Amino acid sequence: MEFDSDTFRRVMGHFATGVSVVTTLDPSAAGERPVGITVNALSSVSLDPPLVMVALDRRRRITPVVRAAGRFAVNILGESQQWLSDCFAGAPVVPDREAFCGAAWRPGETGLPILDGVIASLECTIAGIHPVGDHDLFIGRVIALANEEVHPMPLLYYRRRYLRIERATTLELEGKPEE
Ligand SMILES: Cc1cc2nc3c(=O)[nH]c(=O)nc-3n(C[C@H](O)[C@H](O)[C@H](O)COP(=O)(O)OP(=O)(O)OC[C@H]3O[C@@H](n4cnc5c(N)ncnc54)[C@H](O)[C@@H]3O)c2cc1C
């Protein structure tokens, strides 16, 4: 059966995800310049040790930078942060990615850039890199993490559009919760 990559993207777009910005400090730049990219190919892969995976297209300028830095942070965006998702995905806005989208940030526990207002963040050292197809799978060992006790709802992405969660969710969970 034959299909093109647009069809593949369209079908996979039915899997709704959150949206994150993966950040790191470019070790080749003076003063370790913060850089970032919008990512929804994010997954938790192990609880013990705590590992996450992000998949970065090898053609992206930031991919070799993350590899060289040996570490990255995952910033999980809230529903009001679509502008960060757009900018870090290369939207023609000012300030652009070259200026870290003008985003306010602070160094996390390990010094990695944590964007102001994100609903949760993870700081990772790279435990493995697996080239698969046209992407590199970065396995991150989680060193530090944080989430806001009171935080906005997450920004969602579905069929190449942003979505927000409806508040009227009163249904009880019927499946078995994870232990
Ligand atoms: C919701 C969503 C989820 C996404 N998920 C993923 C994902 O999981 N994995 C993935 O690989 N892509 C993902 N993308 C795509 C990715 O965010 C953008 O497509 C990508 O950053 C755009 O790259 P580009 O084609 O402009 O090429 P790039 O090579 O990234 O950039 C082209 C030019 O932009 C400038 N530039 C690039 N990066 C920077 C930087 N950090 N700082 C300053 N300038 C820079 C440079 O001038 C460069 O020459 C996602 C996009 C969206 C909207």
Coordinates of N, CA, C and O and ligand atoms in Angstrom, one line a residue:
M1 N 0.8 -1.2 0.0 CA 0.0 0.0 0.0 C 0.9 1.3 0.0 O 1.9 1.3 0.7
E2 N 0.6 2.2 -0.8 CA 1.4 3.4 -0.9 C 0.7 4.6 -0.4 O -0.5 4.8 -0.7
F3 N 1.4 5.5 0.3 CA 0.8 6.8 0.7 C 2.0 7.8 0.9 O 3.1 7.3 1.1
D4 N 1.7 9.0 0.8 CA 2.7 10.0 0.9 C 2.8 10.5 2.4 O 2.0 10.2 3.2
S5 N 3.9 11.3 2.6 CA 4.1 11.8 4.0 C 3.0 12.7 4.5 O 2.7 12.8 5.7
D6 N 2.4 13.5 3.5 CA 1.3 14.4 3.9 C 0.1 13.5 4.5 O -0.5 13.9 5.5
T7 N -0.1 12.4 3.8 CA -1.2 11.5 4.3 C -0.9 11.0 5.7 O -1.7 11.0 6.6
F8 N 0.4 10.6 5.9 CA 0.8 10.1 7.2 C 0.7 11.1 8.2 O 0.1 10.8 9.3
R9 N 1.1 12.4 7.9 CA 0.9 13.4 8.9 C -0.5 13.7 9.2 O -0.9 13.9 10.4
R10 N -1.4 13.6 8.2 CA -2.8 13.9 8.4 C -3.4 12.9 9.3 O -4.1 13.2 10.3
V11 N -3.1 11.6 9.1 CA -3.6 10.5 9.9 C -3.1 10.6 11.4 O -3.9 10.5 12.3
M12 N -1.8 10.8 11.5 CA -1.2 10.9 12.9 C -1.7 12.2 13.6 O -1.8 12.2 14.8
G13 N -2.2 13.2 12.8 CA -2.7 14.4 13.4 C -4.0 14.1 14.2 O -4.4 15.0 15.0
H14 N -4.6 13.0 14.1 CA -5.8 12.6 14.9 C -5.4 12.2 16.3 O -6.3 12.1 17.1
F15 N -4.1 12.0 16.6 CA -3.7 11.8 17.9 C -3.5 13.1 18.6 O -2.5 13.8 18.3
A16 N -4.4 13.5 19.5 CA -4.2 14.8 20.2 C -3.1 14.8 21.2 O -2.9 13.8 21.9
T17 N -2.4 15.9 21.2 CA -1.2 16.0 22.2 C -1.2 17.3 22.9 O -1.9 18.2 22.5
G18 N -0.4 17.4 23.9 CA 0.0 18.7 24.4 C 1.0 19.3 23.5 O 1.4 18.8 22.5
V19 N 1.5 20.5 24.0 CA 2.5 21.2 23.2 C 3.6 21.6 24.2 O 3.3 22.1 25.3
S20 N 4.9 21.4 23.7 CA 6.0 21.8 24.6 C 7.0 22.6 23.8 O 7.0 22.6 22.5
V21 N 7.8 23.3 24.5 CA 9.0 23.9 23.8 C 10.2 23.3 24.5 O 10.4 23.3 25.7
V22 N 11.0 22.7 23.7 CA 12.3 22.1 24.1 C 13.4 23.1 24.0 O 13.6 23.8 23.0
T23 N 14.0 23.4 25.2 CA 15.0 24.5 25.2 C 16.4 23.9 25.6 O 16.4 22.8 26.3
T24 N 17.4 24.6 25.2 CA 18.7 24.3 25.7 C 19.6 25.5 25.7 O 19.1 26.6 25.2
L25 N 20.8 25.4 26.1 CA 21.8 26.5 26.0 C 22.8 26.1 24.9 O 23.5 25.1 25.1
D26 N 22.9 26.9 23.9 CA 23.8 26.6 22.8 C 25.3 26.8 23.3 O 25.7 27.9 23.6
P27 N 26.0 25.6 23.4 CA 27.3 25.7 24.0 C 28.4 26.4 23.1 O 29.4 26.8 23.6
S28 N 28.0 26.6 21.8 CA 29.0 27.2 20.9 C 28.8 28.7 20.9 O 29.6 29.4 20.3
A29 N 27.8 29.2 21.5 CA 27.5 30.7 21.5 C 28.1 31.3 22.8 O 28.1 30.7 23.9
A30 N 28.6 32.5 22.6 CA 29.2 33.2 23.8 C 28.0 33.4 24.8 O 26.9 33.8 24.5
G31 N 28.3 33.1 26.1 CA 27.3 33.2 27.1 C 26.3 32.2 27.0 O 25.2 32.3 27.7
E32 N 26.5 31.1 26.3 CA 25.5 30.0 26.1 C 24.1 30.5 25.9 O 23.2 30.6 26.7
R33 N 23.9 30.9 24.6 CA 22.6 31.5 24.2 C 21.5 30.5 24.3 O 21.6 29.4 23.9
P34 N 20.3 31.0 24.9 CA 19.2 30.0 25.0 C 18.5 29.8 23.6 O 18.4 30.8 22.8
V35 N 18.2 28.6 23.3 CA 17.5 28.3 22.0 C 16.3 27.3 22.3 O 16.3 26.7 23.3
G36 N 15.4 27.3 21.4 CA 14.2 26.4 21.6 C 13.5 26.0 20.3 O 13.7 26.7 19.3
I37 N 12.7 25.0 20.4 CA 11.9 24.5 19.3 C 10.6 23.9 19.8 O 10.6 23.3 20.9
T38 N 9.5 24.2 19.1 CA 8.2 23.6 19.5 C 8.2 22.1 19.2 O 8.5 21.7 18.1
V39 N 7.7 21.3 20.2 CA 7.8 19.9 20.0 C 6.5 19.3 20.6 O 6.1 19.6 21.7
N40 N 5.8 18.4 19.8 CA 4.8 17.6 20.5 C 5.1 16.1 20.4 O 4.3 15.3 21.0
A41 N 6.2 15.7 19.8 CA 6.6 14.3 19.9 C 7.4 14.1 21.1 O 8.6 14.0 21.2
L42 N 6.7 14.1 22.2 CA 7.2 14.0 23.6 C 6.5 12.8 24.3 O 5.3 12.6 24.2
S43 N 7.3 12.0 24.9 CA 6.7 10.8 25.6 C 7.5 10.5 26.9 O 8.7 10.6 26.9
S44 N 6.8 10.0 27.9 CA 7.4 9.5 29.0 C 7.7 8.0 28.7 O 6.8 7.3 28.2
V45 N 9.0 7.6 28.9 CA 9.3 6.2 28.5 C 9.7 5.3 29.7 O 9.7 4.1 29.5
S46 N 10.1 5.8 30.8 CA 10.5 5.0 32.0 C 10.2 5.7 33.3 O 10.5 7.0 33.3
L47 N 9.7 5.0 34.3 CA 9.5 5.6 35.6 C 10.8 5.5 36.4 O 11.2 6.4 37.2
D48 N 11.5 4.4 36.4 CA 12.7 4.1 37.2 C 13.8 3.5 36.3 O 13.7 2.3 36.1
P49 N 14.7 4.2 35.8 CA 14.9 5.6 36.1 C 13.9 6.5 35.3 O 13.4 6.0 34.3
P50 N 13.7 7.7 35.7 CA 12.8 8.6 35.0 C 13.4 9.1 33.7 O 14.4 9.8 33.6
L51 N 12.7 8.6 32.6 CA 13.2 8.9 31.2 C 12.1 9.5 30.4 O 11.0 9.0 30.5
V52 N 12.4 10.5 29.6 CA 11.5 10.9 28.6 C 12.2 10.9 27.2 O 13.4 10.7 27.1
M53 N 11.3 11.0 26.2 CA 11.8 11.0 24.8 C 11.3 12.2 24.0 O 10.1 12.5 24.1
V54 N 12.1 12.9 23.3 CA 11.7 13.8 22.3 C 12.2 13.5 21.0 O 13.4 13.0 20.9
A55 N 11.4 13.6 19.9 CA 11.9 13.3 18.6 C 12.1 14.6 17.8 O 11.2 15.4 17.7
L56 N 13.3 14.8 17.4 CA 13.6 16.0 16.6 C 14.1 15.7 15.2 O 14.9 14.8 15.0
D57 N 13.5 16.4 14.3 CA 13.8 16.2 12.9 C 15.3 16.6 12.7 O 15.7 17.7 13.1
R58 N 16.1 15.7 12.1 CA 17.5 16.0 11.9 C 17.8 17.2 11.1 O 18.9 17.7 11.1
R59 N 16.8 17.6 10.3 CA 17.1 18.8 9.4 C 17.0 20.1 10.2 O 17.3 21.2 9.7
R60 N 16.4 20.1 11.4 CA 16.3 21.3 12.2 C 17.6 21.8 12.6 O 18.5 21.1 13.1
R61 N 17.7 23.1 12.6 CA 19.0 23.8 13.0 C 19.3 23.4 14.5 O 20.5 23.3 14.9
I62 N 18.3 23.3 15.3 CA 18.5 23.1 16.7 C 19.0 21.7 17.1 O 19.6 21.5 18.1
T63 N 18.7 20.7 16.2 CA 19.0 19.3 16.6 C 20.5 19.0 16.9 O 20.8 18.5 18.0
P64 N 21.4 19.5 16.1 CA 22.8 19.3 16.5 C 23.2 20.1 17.7 O 24.2 19.7 18.4
V65 N 22.5 21.2 17.9 CA 22.8 22.0 19.1 C 22.4 21.3 20.4 O 23.2 21.3 21.4
V66 N 21.2 20.6 20.4 CA 20.8 19.8 21.5 C 21.8 18.7 21.8 O 22.2 18.4 22.9
R67 N 22.2 18.1 20.7 CA 23.2 17.0 20.8 C 24.5 17.5 21.4 O 25.0 16.8 22.3
A68 N 25.0 18.6 21.0 CA 26.2 19.2 21.5 C 26.1 19.6 23.0 O 27.0 19.4 23.8
A69 N 24.9 20.1 23.3 CA 24.7 20.6 24.7 C 24.6 19.4 25.7 O 25.0 19.6 26.8
G70 N 24.1 18.3 25.2 CA 24.1 17.1 26.0 C 22.9 17.2 27.1 O 22.9 16.3 28.0
R71 N 22.1 18.2 26.9 CA 21.0 18.3 27.9 C 19.9 19.2 27.3 O 20.2 19.9 26.3
F72 N 18.7 19.0 27.8 CA 17.6 19.9 27.3 C 16.5 20.0 28.4 O 16.5 19.1 29.3
A73 N 15.7 21.0 28.3 CA 14.5 21.1 29.1 C 13.3 21.0 28.3 O 13.3 21.4 27.1
V74 N 12.2 20.5 28.9 CA 10.9 20.4 28.3 C 10.0 21.4 29.0 O 9.9 21.3 30.2
N75 N 9.4 22.3 28.3 CA 8.5 23.3 28.9 C 7.1 23.0 28.3 O 6.9 23.1 27.1
I76 N 6.2 22.6 29.2 CA 4.9 22.3 28.8 C 4.0 23.5 28.8 O 3.8 24.2 29.9
L77 N 3.4 23.8 27.7 CA 2.7 25.1 27.5 C 1.3 25.1 28.0 O 0.6 24.1 27.9
G78 N 0.9 26.2 28.6 CA -0.5 26.4 29.0 C -1.3 27.0 27.8 O -0.8 27.4 26.8
E79 N -2.7 27.0 28.0 CA -3.6 27.4 26.9 C -3.4 28.8 26.4 O -3.8 29.1 25.3
S80 N -2.8 29.7 27.2 CA -2.6 31.1 26.7 C -1.2 31.3 26.0 O -0.8 32.4 25.7
Q81 N -0.5 30.2 25.8 CA 0.9 30.3 25.3 C 1.1 29.8 23.9 O 2.2 29.5 23.5
Q82 N 0.0 29.9 23.1 CA 0.0 29.5 21.7 C 1.1 30.4 21.0 O 1.8 29.9 20.1
W83 N 1.3 31.6 21.4 CA 2.2 32.5 20.7 C 3.6 31.9 20.8 O 4.5 32.1 19.9
L84 N 3.9 31.3 22.0 CA 5.3 30.7 22.1 C 5.4 29.5 21.2 O 6.4 29.3 20.6
S85 N 4.3 28.7 21.1 CA 4.4 27.5 20.2 C 4.6 28.0 18.8 O 5.4 27.4 18.0
D86 N 3.9 29.0 18.3 CA 4.0 29.5 17.0 C 5.4 30.0 16.7 O 6.1 29.7 15.7
C87 N 5.9 30.8 17.7 CA 7.2 31.5 17.5 C 8.3 30.4 17.4 O 9.2 30.4 16.5
F88 N 8.3 29.5 18.4 CA 9.4 28.5 18.4 C 9.2 27.4 17.3 O 10.0 26.5 17.1
A89 N 8.1 27.5 16.5 CA 7.9 26.6 15.4 C 8.3 27.4 14.1 O 8.1 27.0 13.0
G90 N 8.8 28.6 14.3 CA 9.4 29.4 13.1 C 8.4 30.3 12.5 O 8.6 30.8 11.4
A91 N 7.3 30.7 13.2 CA 6.4 31.7 12.7 C 7.2 33.0 12.4 O 8.1 33.4 13.2
P92 N 6.8 33.8 11.3 CA 7.5 35.0 11.0 C 7.0 36.2 11.9 O 6.2 37.0 11.5
V93 N 7.4 36.1 13.2 CA 7.0 37.1 14.2 C 8.3 37.8 14.7 O 9.4 37.4 14.5
V94 N 8.0 39.0 15.3 CA 9.1 39.7 15.9 C 8.7 40.0 17.4 O 7.6 40.4 17.7
P95 N 9.6 39.6 18.3 CA 10.9 39.0 18.1 C 10.8 37.6 17.7 O 9.9 36.9 18.2
D96 N 11.8 37.1 16.9 CA 11.7 35.7 16.4 C 12.6 34.8 17.2 O 13.1 35.1 18.3
R97 N 12.7 33.6 16.7 CA 13.5 32.6 17.5 C 15.0 33.0 17.7 O 15.6 32.6 18.7
E98 N 15.5 33.8 16.8 CA 16.8 34.3 16.9 C 17.0 35.1 18.3 O 18.0 35.1 18.9
A99 N 15.8 35.7 18.7 CA 15.8 36.5 19.9 C 15.1 35.7 21.0 O 14.5 36.3 21.9
F100 N 15.0 34.4 20.9 CA 14.4 33.5 21.8 C 12.9 33.9 22.0 O 12.3 33.8 23.1
C101 N 12.3 34.4 20.9 CA 10.9 34.9 20.9 C 10.6 36.0 21.9 O 9.4 36.2 22.2
G102 N 11.6 36.6 22.4 CA 11.4 37.6 23.5 C 10.8 37.0 24.7 O 10.2 37.8 25.5
A103 N 10.9 35.7 24.9 CA 10.2 35.0 26.0 C 11.0 35.3 27.3 O 12.2 35.3 27.3
A104 N 10.2 35.6 28.4 CA 10.8 35.7 29.7 C 11.1 34.3 30.2 O 10.3 33.3 30.0
W105 N 12.3 34.1 30.7 CA 12.7 32.8 31.3 C 13.7 32.9 32.4 O 14.2 34.0 32.7
R106 N 13.8 31.8 33.1 CA 14.8 31.8 34.2 C 15.5 30.5 34.2 O 15.0 29.5 33.7
P107 N 16.7 30.5 34.8 CA 17.5 29.2 34.8 C 16.8 28.3 35.8 O 16.4 28.7 36.9
G108 N 16.6 27.0 35.4 CA 16.0 26.0 36.2 C 17.1 25.6 37.2 O 18.2 26.1 37.3
E109 N 16.8 24.5 37.9 CA 17.7 24.0 38.9 C 19.1 23.6 38.3 O 20.1 23.8 39.0
T110 N 19.1 23.2 37.1 CA 20.3 22.8 36.4 C 20.9 23.9 35.5 O 21.8 23.7 34.8
G111 N 20.1 25.0 35.5 CA 20.6 26.2 34.7 C 19.9 26.2 33.3 O 20.0 27.2 32.6
L112 N 19.2 25.2 32.9 CA 18.5 25.2 31.6 C 17.4 26.2 31.6 O 16.7 26.5 32.6
P113 N 17.0 26.7 30.4 CA 16.0 27.8 30.3 C 14.6 27.2 30.6 O 14.1 26.4 29.8
I114 N 14.0 27.8 31.6 CA 12.6 27.5 31.9 C 11.7 28.7 31.6 O 12.0 29.8 32.1
L115 N 10.8 28.6 30.7 CA 10.0 29.7 30.2 C 9.0 30.1 31.3 O 8.3 29.2 32.0
D116 N 8.8 31.4 31.5 CA 7.8 31.9 32.5 C 6.4 31.4 32.1 O 6.1 31.5 30.9
G117 N 5.7 31.0 33.1 CA 4.2 30.7 32.9 C 3.9 29.4 32.4 O 2.8 29.0 32.2
V118 N 5.0 28.5 32.2 CA 4.7 27.1 31.7 C 4.0 26.4 32.8 O 4.2 26.6 34.0
I119 N 3.2 25.4 32.5 CA 2.5 24.6 33.5 C 3.3 23.6 34.2 O 3.0 23.1 35.3
A120 N 4.3 23.1 33.5 CA 5.3 22.1 34.1 C 6.6 22.2 33.3 O 6.6 22.6 32.1
S121 N 7.6 21.7 33.9 CA 8.9 21.7 33.2 C 9.7 20.5 33.7 O 9.6 20.0 34.8
L122 N 10.6 20.0 32.8 CA 11.5 18.9 33.1 C 12.9 19.3 32.6 O 13.0 19.9 31.6
E123 N 13.9 19.0 33.4 CA 15.3 19.3 33.0 C 16.0 17.9 32.9 O 15.9 17.1 33.8
C124 N 16.6 17.7 31.8 CA 17.2 16.4 31.4 C 18.6 16.4 31.0 O 19.0 17.4 30.3
T125 N 19.3 15.4 31.3 CA 20.6 15.2 30.6 C 20.3 14.1 29.6 O 19.5 13.2 29.8
I126 N 21.1 14.1 28.5 CA 20.8 13.1 27.4 C 21.4 11.8 27.8 O 22.6 11.7 28.0
A127 N 20.5 10.8 27.8 CA 21.0 9.4 28.2 C 21.2 8.6 26.9 O 21.8 7.5 27.0
G128 N 20.7 9.0 25.8 CA 20.9 8.2 24.6 C 20.3 9.0 23.4 O 19.4 9.8 23.6
I129 N 20.8 8.8 22.2 CA 20.3 9.4 21.0 C 20.2 8.3 20.0 O 21.1 7.6 19.7
H130 N 19.0 8.1 19.4 CA 18.7 7.1 18.5 C 18.2 7.6 17.2 O 17.1 8.1 17.1
P131 N 19.1 7.6 16.1 CA 18.6 8.1 14.8 C 17.6 7.1 14.3 O 17.9 5.9 14.2
V132 N 16.4 7.5 14.0 CA 15.3 6.7 13.4 C 14.7 7.4 12.3 O 14.1 8.5 12.5
G133 N 14.8 6.9 11.1 CA 14.2 7.6 9.9 C 14.9 9.0 9.8 O 16.1 9.1 9.9
D134 N 14.0 10.0 9.6 CA 14.6 11.3 9.5 C 14.7 12.1 10.8 O 15.0 13.3 10.8
H135 N 14.4 11.4 11.9 CA 14.4 12.1 13.2 C 15.5 11.5 14.1 O 15.9 10.3 13.9
D136 N 15.9 12.2 15.1 CA 16.7 11.7 16.2 C 15.9 11.6 17.4 O 15.2 12.6 17.8
L137 N 15.8 10.4 18.0 CA 15.1 10.3 19.3 C 16.1 10.6 20.4 O 17.1 9.9 20.6
F138 N 15.8 11.6 21.2 CA 16.6 12.0 22.3 C 16.0 11.4 23.6 O 14.9 11.8 23.9
I139 N 16.7 10.6 24.3 CA 16.2 10.0 25.6 C 16.9 10.9 26.6 O 18.1 11.1 26.7
G140 N 16.0 11.5 27.5 CA 16.4 12.4 28.5 C 16.2 11.8 29.9 O 15.2 11.3 30.2
R141 N 17.3 11.8 30.7 CA 17.2 11.4 32.1 C 16.8 12.6 32.9 O 17.5 13.7 32.9
V142 N 15.6 12.5 33.5 CA 15.1 13.7 34.2 C 15.9 14.0 35.5 O 15.9 13.1 36.4
I143 N 16.4 15.2 35.6 CA 17.3 15.5 36.7 C 16.5 16.4 37.7 O 16.7 16.4 38.9
A144 N 15.6 17.2 37.1 CA 14.8 18.2 38.0 C 13.5 18.4 37.3 O 13.4 18.2 36.0
L145 N 12.4 18.6 38.1 CA 11.1 18.8 37.5 C 10.3 19.7 38.4 O 10.6 19.8 39.6
A146 N 9.3 20.3 37.8 CA 8.5 21.2 38.6 C 7.1 21.4 37.9 O 7.0 21.2 36.7
N147 N 6.1 21.7 38.7 CA 4.8 22.0 38.1 C 4.1 23.0 39.1 O 4.4 23.0 40.3
E148 N 3.3 23.8 38.5 CA 2.6 24.8 39.3 C 1.4 24.2 39.9 O 0.7 23.4 39.3
E149 N 1.2 24.4 41.3 CA 0.1 23.8 42.0 C -1.2 24.3 41.4 O -2.1 23.6 41.1
V150 N -1.3 25.6 41.2 CA -2.5 26.2 40.5 C -2.0 26.7 39.1 O -1.1 27.6 39.1
H151 N -2.5 26.1 38.1 CA -2.0 26.4 36.8 C -3.1 26.4 35.8 O -4.2 25.8 36.0
P152 N -2.9 27.1 34.6 CA -3.9 27.1 33.6 C -4.0 25.7 32.9 O -3.1 24.8 33.2
M153 N -5.0 25.5 32.1 CA -5.1 24.2 31.4 C -4.1 24.2 30.3 O -3.6 25.2 29.9
P154 N -3.7 23.0 29.8 CA -2.7 22.9 28.8 C -3.2 23.3 27.4 O -4.4 23.2 27.1
L155 N -2.2 23.7 26.6 CA -2.5 24.0 25.2 C -2.5 22.6 24.5 O -1.6 21.8 24.8
L156 N -3.5 22.3 23.7 CA -3.6 21.1 23.0 C -3.4 21.3 21.5 O -3.6 22.3 20.9
Y157 N -3.0 20.2 20.8 CA -2.8 20.2 19.3 C -3.4 19.0 18.7 O -3.2 17.9 19.2
Y158 N -4.2 19.2 17.7 CA -5.0 18.1 17.1 C -5.3 18.5 15.6 O -5.8 19.6 15.3
R159 N -5.0 17.6 14.7 CA -5.2 17.8 13.3 C -4.7 19.2 12.8 O -5.3 19.9 12.2
R160 N -3.5 19.5 13.3 CA -2.7 20.7 12.9 C -3.4 22.0 13.4 O -3.2 23.0 12.7
R161 N -4.2 21.9 14.4 CA -4.8 23.1 15.0 C -4.7 23.0 16.5 O -4.6 21.9 17.1
Y162 N -4.7 24.2 17.1 CA -4.7 24.3 18.5 C -6.1 24.1 19.1 O -7.1 24.5 18.5
L163 N -6.2 23.4 20.2 CA -7.5 23.2 20.9 C -7.3 23.6 22.4 O -6.2 23.6 22.9
R164 N -8.4 23.9 23.0 CA -8.4 24.2 24.4 C -9.5 23.2 25.1 O -10.5 22.9 24.5
I165 N -9.2 22.9 26.3 CA -10.1 21.9 27.0 C -11.4 22.6 27.5 O -11.3 23.7 28.1
E166 N -12.5 21.9 27.2 CA -13.8 22.4 27.7 C -13.8 22.2 29.2 O -13.3 21.2 29.7
R167 N -14.3 23.2 30.0 CA -14.3 23.1 31.4 C -15.3 22.1 32.0 O -15.2 21.5 33.1
A168 N -16.5 21.8 31.3 CA -17.5 21.1 31.9 C -17.3 19.6 31.8 O -18.0 18.8 31.2
T169 N -16.2 19.1 32.4 CA -15.9 17.7 32.4 C -16.1 17.1 33.8 O -15.3 17.2 34.7
T170 N -17.3 16.6 34.0 CA -17.7 16.1 35.3 C -17.8 14.6 35.3 O -18.0 13.9 36.3
L171 N -17.5 13.9 34.1 CA -17.6 12.5 34.1 C -16.5 11.9 35.0 O -15.3 12.3 35.0
E172 N -16.8 10.8 35.7 CA -15.8 10.1 36.5 C -15.0 9.1 35.6 O -15.5 8.6 34.6
L173 N -13.7 8.9 36.0 CA -12.9 8.0 35.3 C -13.4 6.6 35.4 O -13.7 6.1 36.6
E174 N -13.6 5.9 34.3 CA -14.1 4.5 34.4 C -13.0 3.5 34.3 O -13.1 2.4 34.9
G175 N -12.0 3.8 33.6 CA -10.9 2.8 33.4 C -10.1 2.7 34.7 O -10.3 3.5 35.7
K176 N -9.1 1.8 34.7 CA -8.3 1.6 35.9 C -7.2 2.6 35.9 O -6.4 2.7 35.0
P177 N -7.1 3.5 37.0 CA -6.1 4.5 37.0 C -4.7 3.8 37.2 O -4.6 2.7 37.7
E178 N -3.7 4.5 36.7 CA -2.3 4.0 36.8 C -2.0 4.0 38.3 O -2.3 5.0 39.0
E179 N -1.2 3.0 38.8 CA -0.8 3.0 40.2 C 0.5 3.8 40.3 O 1.2 4.0 39.4
Ligands
LIG1 C1 2.5 22.0 17.6 C2 3.9 21.7 16.9 C3 4.6 20.5 17.2 C4 5.8 20.2 16.7 N1 6.5 19.1 17.0 C5 7.7 18.8 16.5 C6 8.5 17.7 17.0 O1 8.0 17.0 17.9 N2 9.7 17.5 16.4 C7 10.2 18.3 15.4 O2 11.3 18.1 15.0 N3 9.5 19.4 15.0 C8 8.3 19.7 15.5 N4 7.6 20.7 15.1 C9 8.1 21.5 14.0 C10 9.1 22.6 14.5 O3 8.7 23.2 15.7 C11 9.2 23.6 13.4 O4 8.8 23.1 12.2 C12 10.6 23.9 13.2 O5 11.1 24.5 14.3 C13 10.6 24.9 12.0 O6 11.9 24.7 11.5 P1 12.3 25.3 10.1 O7 11.6 24.5 9.1 O8 12.1 26.7 10.1 O9 13.8 24.9 10.1 P2 14.9 25.2 11.1 O10 16.1 24.5 10.7 O11 14.5 24.9 12.5 O12 15.1 26.8 11.0 C14 15.2 27.5 9.9 C15 15.9 28.9 10.2 O13 15.3 29.4 11.4 C16 16.3 30.0 12.2 N5 16.3 29.2 13.5 C17 16.0 27.9 13.7 N6 16.1 27.5 15.0 C18 16.4 28.6 15.6 C19 16.7 28.9 17.0 N7 16.5 27.9 17.9 N8 17.1 30.1 17.4 C20 17.2 31.1 16.4 N9 17.0 30.9 15.1 C21 16.6 29.7 14.7 C22 17.5 29.9 11.5 O14 17.7 31.1 10.8 C23 17.3 28.7 10.5 O15 18.1 28.8 9.4 C24 6.3 21.1 15.6 C25 5.6 22.2 15.2 C26 4.4 22.5 15.9 C27 3.6 23.7 15.4

